[in-house]
Coordinates of C-alpha atoms in Angstrom, one line a residue:
X1 CA 118.0 -9.0 88.3
X2 CA 120.0 -7.3 90.9
X3 CA 122.3 -5.4 88.4
X4 CA 119.3 -4.0 86.8
X5 CA 118.0 -2.8 90.0
X6 CA 121.2 -1.2 90.9
X7 CA 121.3 0.7 87.5
X8 CA 117.7 1.9 88.1
X9 CA 118.6 3.2 91.5
X10 CA 121.7 5.0 90.2
X11 CA 119.7 6.5 87.5
X12 CA 117.1 7.6 89.9
X13 CA 119.7 9.3 92.1
X14 CA 121.3 11.0 89.1
X15 CA 118.0 12.3 88.0
X16 CA 117.2 13.7 91.2
X17 CA 120.5 15.4 91.5
X18 CA 120.2 16.7 88.0
X19 CA 116.7 18.1 88.9
X20 CA 118.0 19.9 92.0
X21 CA 120.9 21.4 90.1
X22 CA 118.6 22.4 87.1
X23 CA 116.1 24.6 89.3
X24 CA 118.0 27.5 90.9
X25 CA 115.9 29.9 93.4
X26 CA 117.6 33.2 93.9
X27 CA 116.5 35.4 96.8
X28 CA 115.3 38.9 96.5
X29 CA 118.2 41.7 96.1
X30 CA 120.7 39.0 95.1
X31 CA 122.3 37.9 91.9
X32 CA 124.1 34.8 90.7
X33 CA 126.8 34.4 88.0
X34 CA 126.2 31.4 85.6
X35 CA 129.3 30.1 83.8
X36 CA 129.2 27.4 81.1
X37 CA 132.5 25.4 80.9
X38 CA 134.1 28.3 82.7
X39 CA 132.9 31.1 80.5
X40 CA 130.3 33.7 81.7
X41 CA 126.9 32.8 80.4
X42 CA 124.3 35.0 82.1
X43 CA 123.2 36.6 85.4
X44 CA 120.5 35.0 87.4
X45 CA 118.2 37.5 89.0
X46 CA 115.7 36.9 92.0
X47 CA 113.2 34.2 91.5
X48 CA 113.0 30.7 89.9
X49 CA 115.7 30.0 87.4
X50 CA 116.5 26.9 85.3
X51 CA 120.1 26.0 84.2
X52 CA 121.6 23.1 82.4
X53 CA 122.9 20.7 85.1
X54 CA 126.5 19.5 84.9
X55 CA 127.0 22.0 82.1
X56 CA 126.1 25.4 83.8
X57 CA 127.7 26.2 87.2
X58 CA 126.9 29.0 89.7
X59 CA 130.2 31.1 89.9
X60 CA 129.2 33.6 92.5
X61 CA 126.2 34.8 94.6
X62 CA 126.3 38.5 95.2
X63 CA 124.2 40.6 97.7
X64 CA 122.8 43.6 95.8
X65 CA 121.9 45.5 99.0
X66 CA 123.8 48.4 100.4
X67 CA 126.5 47.2 102.6
X68 CA 128.5 48.7 105.6
X69 CA 132.2 48.1 106.0
X70 CA 134.3 49.5 108.7
X71 CA 138.0 49.9 108.2
X72 CA 140.4 49.7 111.1
X73 CA 142.3 52.8 112.2
X74 CA 144.9 54.1 109.8
X75 CA 147.8 56.3 110.6
X76 CA 147.9 59.5 108.5
X77 CA 150.4 62.3 108.6
X78 CA 149.0 65.9 108.4
X79 CA 150.6 68.9 106.8
X80 CA 152.2 70.0 110.1
X81 CA 153.9 66.6 110.5
X82 CA 151.4 65.2 113.1
X83 CA 150.3 61.6 113.0
X84 CA 146.6 61.0 113.6
X85 CA 144.7 57.8 113.5
X86 CA 141.5 57.8 111.3
X87 CA 138.6 55.3 111.4
X88 CA 136.6 55.2 108.4
X89 CA 133.2 53.5 107.4
X90 CA 132.2 53.0 103.8
X91 CA 128.6 52.6 102.6
X92 CA 128.5 50.8 99.3
X93 CA 126.2 48.9 97.0
X94 CA 126.8 46.5 94.0
X95 CA 125.1 47.5 91.0
X96 CA 126.7 45.1 88.4
X97 CA 127.3 41.6 89.6
X98 CA 129.2 40.6 86.5
X99 CA 131.7 43.6 86.9
X100 CA 132.0 43.0 90.5
X101 CA 133.0 39.5 89.8
X102 CA 135.3 39.8 86.9
X103 CA 136.6 43.3 87.0
X104 CA 138.2 43.1 90.3
X105 CA 139.5 40.0 92.4
X106 CA 138.3 41.4 95.8
X107 CA 136.4 44.6 95.7
X108 CA 136.3 44.9 99.5
X109 CA 140.1 44.8 99.8
X110 CA 140.3 47.1 96.8
X111 CA 138.0 49.7 98.3
X112 CA 139.8 49.6 101.6
X113 CA 143.3 50.2 100.1
X114 CA 141.9 52.9 97.8
X115 CA 140.3 54.6 100.9
X116 CA 143.5 54.6 102.8
X117 CA 145.5 56.1 100.0
X118 CA 142.9 58.8 99.1
X119 CA 142.6 59.7 102.9
X120 CA 146.3 60.1 103.2
X121 CA 146.4 62.4 100.2
X122 CA 143.5 64.6 101.5
X123 CA 144.8 64.7 105.0
X124 CA 148.4 65.4 103.9
X125 CA 147.3 68.7 102.6
X126 CA 145.6 69.8 105.8
X127 CA 146.9 70.8 109.2
X128 CA 145.5 69.2 112.3
X129 CA 143.0 72.1 113.2
X130 CA 141.6 71.8 109.5
X131 CA 141.4 68.1 109.9
X132 CA 139.6 68.1 113.1
X133 CA 137.1 70.8 111.7
X134 CA 136.5 69.8 108.2
X135 CA 135.0 66.3 108.4
X136 CA 132.5 67.1 105.7
X137 CA 135.2 68.4 103.4
X138 CA 137.2 65.1 103.8
X139 CA 134.0 62.8 103.5
X140 CA 133.1 64.6 100.2
X141 CA 136.6 64.2 98.9
X142 CA 136.8 60.4 99.6
X143 CA 133.3 59.7 98.2
X144 CA 134.1 61.5 95.0
X145 CA 137.5 59.6 94.4
X146 CA 136.0 56.3 95.5
X147 CA 132.9 56.6 93.5
X148 CA 134.8 57.4 90.4
X149 CA 137.3 54.4 91.0
X150 CA 134.7 51.9 91.8
X151 CA 132.4 52.7 89.1
X152 CA 134.1 50.3 86.6
X153 CA 133.9 47.6 89.3
X154 CA 130.1 47.8 89.3
X155 CA 130.1 49.3 92.8
X156 CA 128.5 52.6 93.8
X157 CA 129.8 54.2 97.0
X158 CA 126.9 56.0 98.7
X159 CA 128.6 57.5 101.8
X160 CA 132.0 57.7 103.5
X161 CA 132.1 58.7 107.3
X162 CA 135.0 59.3 109.5
X163 CA 134.3 57.5 112.8
X164 CA 137.1 59.2 114.8
X165 CA 140.2 61.3 114.4
X166 CA 142.7 60.6 117.1
X167 CA 145.6 62.9 117.4
X168 CA 148.7 62.0 119.7
X169 CA 148.4 61.9 123.3
X170 CA 150.5 65.1 123.9
X171 CA 148.4 67.0 121.4
X172 CA 145.3 65.9 123.1
X173 CA 146.6 67.1 126.4
X174 CA 147.4 70.6 124.9
X175 CA 144.1 70.7 123.2
X176 CA 142.4 70.0 126.3
X177 CA 144.4 72.7 128.1
X178 CA 143.5 75.1 125.4
X179 CA 139.8 74.2 125.6
X180 CA 139.7 74.7 129.2
X181 CA 141.5 78.2 128.9
X182 CA 138.9 79.2 126.3
X183 CA 136.0 78.0 128.5
X184 CA 137.5 80.0 131.4
X185 CA 137.8 83.0 129.2
X186 CA 134.3 82.8 128.1
X187 CA 133.3 82.4 131.7
X188 CA 135.1 85.4 132.8
X189 CA 133.6 87.5 130.0
X190 CA 130.2 86.3 130.8
X191 CA 130.7 87.1 134.5
X192 CA 132.0 90.6 133.6
X193 CA 129.0 91.3 131.3
X194 CA 126.6 90.1 134.0
X195 CA 128.3 92.4 136.6
X196 CA 128.2 95.2 134.1
X197 CA 124.5 94.7 133.3
X198 CA 123.8 94.5 137.1
X199 CA 125.7 97.7 137.6
X200 CA 123.9 99.5 134.9
X201 CA 120.4 98.1 136.1
X202 CA 121.2 99.2 139.7
X203 CA 122.4 102.7 138.5
X204 CA 119.1 103.0 136.4
X205 CA 117.0 101.8 139.5
X206 CA 118.8 104.4 141.6
X207 CA 118.4 107.1 139.1
X208 CA 114.7 106.4 138.8
X209 CA 114.3 106.2 142.7
X210 CA 116.0 109.6 143.0
X211 CA 113.9 111.1 140.3
X212 CA 110.7 109.8 141.9
X213 CA 111.8 110.8 145.3
X214 CA 112.6 114.4 143.9
X215 CA 109.1 114.6 142.2
X216 CA 107.4 113.4 145.4
X217 CA 109.3 116.1 147.4
X218 CA 108.4 118.6 144.9
X219 CA 104.7 117.7 144.9
X220 CA 104.8 117.5 148.8
X221 CA 106.2 121.1 148.8
X222 CA 103.5 122.3 146.4
X223 CA 100.8 120.8 148.5
X224 CA 102.2 122.1 151.7
X225 CA 102.5 125.6 150.1
X226 CA 98.9 125.3 148.9
X227 CA 97.9 124.2 152.3
X228 CA 99.7 127.1 154.1
X229 CA 98.3 129.6 151.3
X230 CA 94.8 128.1 152.0
X231 CA 95.3 128.4 155.8
X232 CA 96.6 132.1 155.5
X233 CA 93.7 132.9 153.2
X234 CA 91.2 131.5 155.6
X235 CA 92.5 133.4 158.5
X236 CA 92.7 136.5 156.5
X237 CA 89.1 136.1 155.4
X238 CA 88.1 135.2 159.1
X239 CA 89.8 138.4 160.4
X240 CA 88.1 140.6 157.8
X241 CA 84.7 138.8 158.2
X242 CA 85.1 139.5 162.1
X243 CA 86.0 143.1 161.5
X244 CA 88.9 143.0 164.2
X245 CA 90.1 146.5 165.2
X246 CA 93.7 147.8 165.6
X247 CA 93.5 147.2 169.3
X248 CA 92.8 143.6 169.0
X249 CA 95.5 143.0 166.5
X250 CA 98.2 144.9 168.4
X251 CA 97.2 142.8 171.5
X252 CA 97.5 139.5 169.5
X253 CA 100.8 140.9 168.0
X254 CA 102.3 141.4 171.5
X255 CA 101.2 138.0 172.6
X256 CA 103.1 136.5 169.7
X257 CA 106.3 138.1 170.6
X258 CA 107.2 135.8 173.7
X259 CA 106.9 132.8 171.4
X260 CA 109.9 134.2 169.6
X261 CA 112.1 134.2 172.6
X262 CA 111.3 130.6 173.5
X263 CA 114.0 127.9 173.2
X264 CA 117.4 127.3 174.7
X265 CA 119.2 127.9 171.6
X266 CA 117.8 131.6 171.2
X267 CA 120.7 133.8 172.7
X268 CA 119.5 137.0 170.9
X269 CA 116.6 138.0 168.8
X270 CA 115.8 141.0 166.6
X271 CA 112.8 143.2 167.3
X272 CA 111.0 143.7 164.0
X273 CA 109.9 147.1 162.9
X274 CA 106.3 146.3 163.3
X275 CA 106.7 146.4 167.2
X276 CA 106.4 150.3 166.9
X277 CA 103.0 150.0 165.1
X278 CA 101.8 147.5 167.8
X279 CA 103.0 149.7 170.7
X280 CA 101.5 152.8 168.9
X281 CA 98.2 151.0 168.9
X282 CA 98.4 150.1 172.5
X283 CA 99.7 153.6 173.6
X284 CA 96.8 155.1 171.7
X285 CA 94.5 152.7 173.4
X286 CA 95.8 153.4 176.9
X287 CA 95.9 157.1 176.2
X288 CA 92.2 157.0 175.3
X289 CA 91.3 155.2 178.4
X290 CA 93.3 157.5 180.7
X291 CA 91.7 160.6 179.2
X292 CA 88.2 159.3 179.6
X293 CA 88.6 157.9 183.2
X294 CA 91.0 160.4 185.1
X295 CA 89.2 163.6 186.3
X296 CA 90.9 166.8 185.3
X297 CA 92.5 168.9 188.0
X298 CA 94.9 171.7 188.3
X299 CA 95.0 175.3 187.3
X300 CA 93.8 174.8 183.9
X301 CA 90.6 173.3 184.9
X302 CA 87.4 175.0 184.6
X303 CA 85.4 176.9 181.9
X304 CA 87.5 179.2 179.8
X305 CA 90.6 177.7 181.0
X306 CA 93.5 176.9 178.5
X307 CA 93.7 173.2 177.6
X308 CA 96.1 171.3 179.5
X309 CA 99.1 169.8 177.7
X310 CA 99.3 166.1 177.9
X311 CA 102.3 164.8 179.6
X312 CA 104.8 162.9 177.3
X313 CA 104.0 159.3 177.3
X314 CA 107.2 157.3 178.1
X315 CA 108.0 153.6 178.4
X316 CA 111.1 152.0 179.6
X317 CA 112.7 149.8 177.1
X318 CA 115.5 147.8 178.5
X319 CA 118.9 148.5 177.1
X320 CA 121.3 145.6 176.2
X321 CA 122.7 144.0 179.2
X322 CA 120.2 145.6 181.6
X323 CA 118.4 143.4 184.2
X324 CA 114.7 143.6 185.0
X325 CA 113.7 146.0 187.8
X326 CA 116.8 148.0 187.5
X327 CA 116.7 151.3 185.7
X328 CA 119.2 152.0 183.1
X329 CA 122.0 154.5 183.6
X330 CA 120.5 157.1 181.4
X331 CA 117.0 156.7 182.7
X332 CA 114.1 155.6 180.8
X333 CA 114.2 155.9 177.1
X334 CA 111.4 158.0 175.7
X335 CA 109.1 156.9 172.9
X336 CA 109.1 158.7 169.6
X337 CA 105.7 160.1 168.3
X338 CA 104.6 160.1 164.6
X339 CA 103.0 162.7 162.8
X340 CA 99.6 162.1 164.3
X341 CA 100.9 162.4 167.8
X342 CA 100.8 158.7 168.7
X343 CA 103.7 157.2 170.7
X344 CA 106.0 154.6 169.2
X345 CA 109.3 153.1 170.6
X346 CA 112.6 154.5 169.4
X347 CA 114.1 151.3 167.8
X348 CA 117.0 151.0 165.8
X349 CA 116.1 148.3 163.1
X350 CA 119.7 147.5 162.5
X351 CA 120.5 146.7 166.1
X352 CA 120.4 143.3 167.6
X353 CA 118.9 143.1 171.1
X354 CA 120.0 140.3 173.4
X355 CA 117.4 138.1 174.9
X356 CA 116.4 139.0 178.4
X357 CA 116.6 136.0 180.8
X358 CA 113.6 136.1 183.0
X359 CA 115.5 134.3 185.8

């Protein structure tokens, strides 16, 4: 009885194990390689799969998602014999689980070695400056070579990126000095450009200010001239409207003459030629007053007597250097008469007469 029970228990355990090994659940984006007696049979896709227990075995489970593999820095020699360390990152995806299992022993190691050799070939044909500035070219070259080589392995290389390119320390110091010099150069150029633009703007502003100032002065001069012309026109019209006679004009003219002699800076002044006309008017006025007020006496007075000859009207005009109240050596200077008999001073228009100090 007991041996039968043991046999039943063993059969139940074997059946349970066989059931477990018969039902295979494959996750999404994964695949499994099935071998029967060591030979490839089929590839299990995602979902519930049934295999023959103890006959079919699962050789490998492969993730079909895109994988990211960073590789350690690799020393690479450039065309100008400089050693640089380059870090690379590979983005790949398994497209054929059977090929990735049977075509290559370790596709990760194979991709790494292929990346190193391809990178050395590409960088070896470029100098350091081109290597630092041609990342896209290097990435495209790596991706093309890797994609072509890994296609038969059932792997697709999607992207290849260079994480870092580290030149030697001495080269880094030289590059930093060069970049600092370039920055200083650009700063000096920008400063000079700013100073130039500032000088141009200041010159333009000063030019516009001078132009506006000149235009303002011109307009002010025009307005002043218009004002003076209007004032002269008003005075002229007022004189004509008032019907001023020659006597009043001569008197006003003589009142204006002392204004010409005012001022400490006036050492000499020129008598204008119009003084004769003014004195002629005054002389005529004084002569008319004397003839009308003084009684006629003498041998020529009376009816039938001959008309008396008017005495010559003279006026003392100071000579140059003469003092007031002292008669000149040659006596008083007579006045000239015009064609109408009126007296006018004998004045040389080209002669300068000094100012007479009233003190």
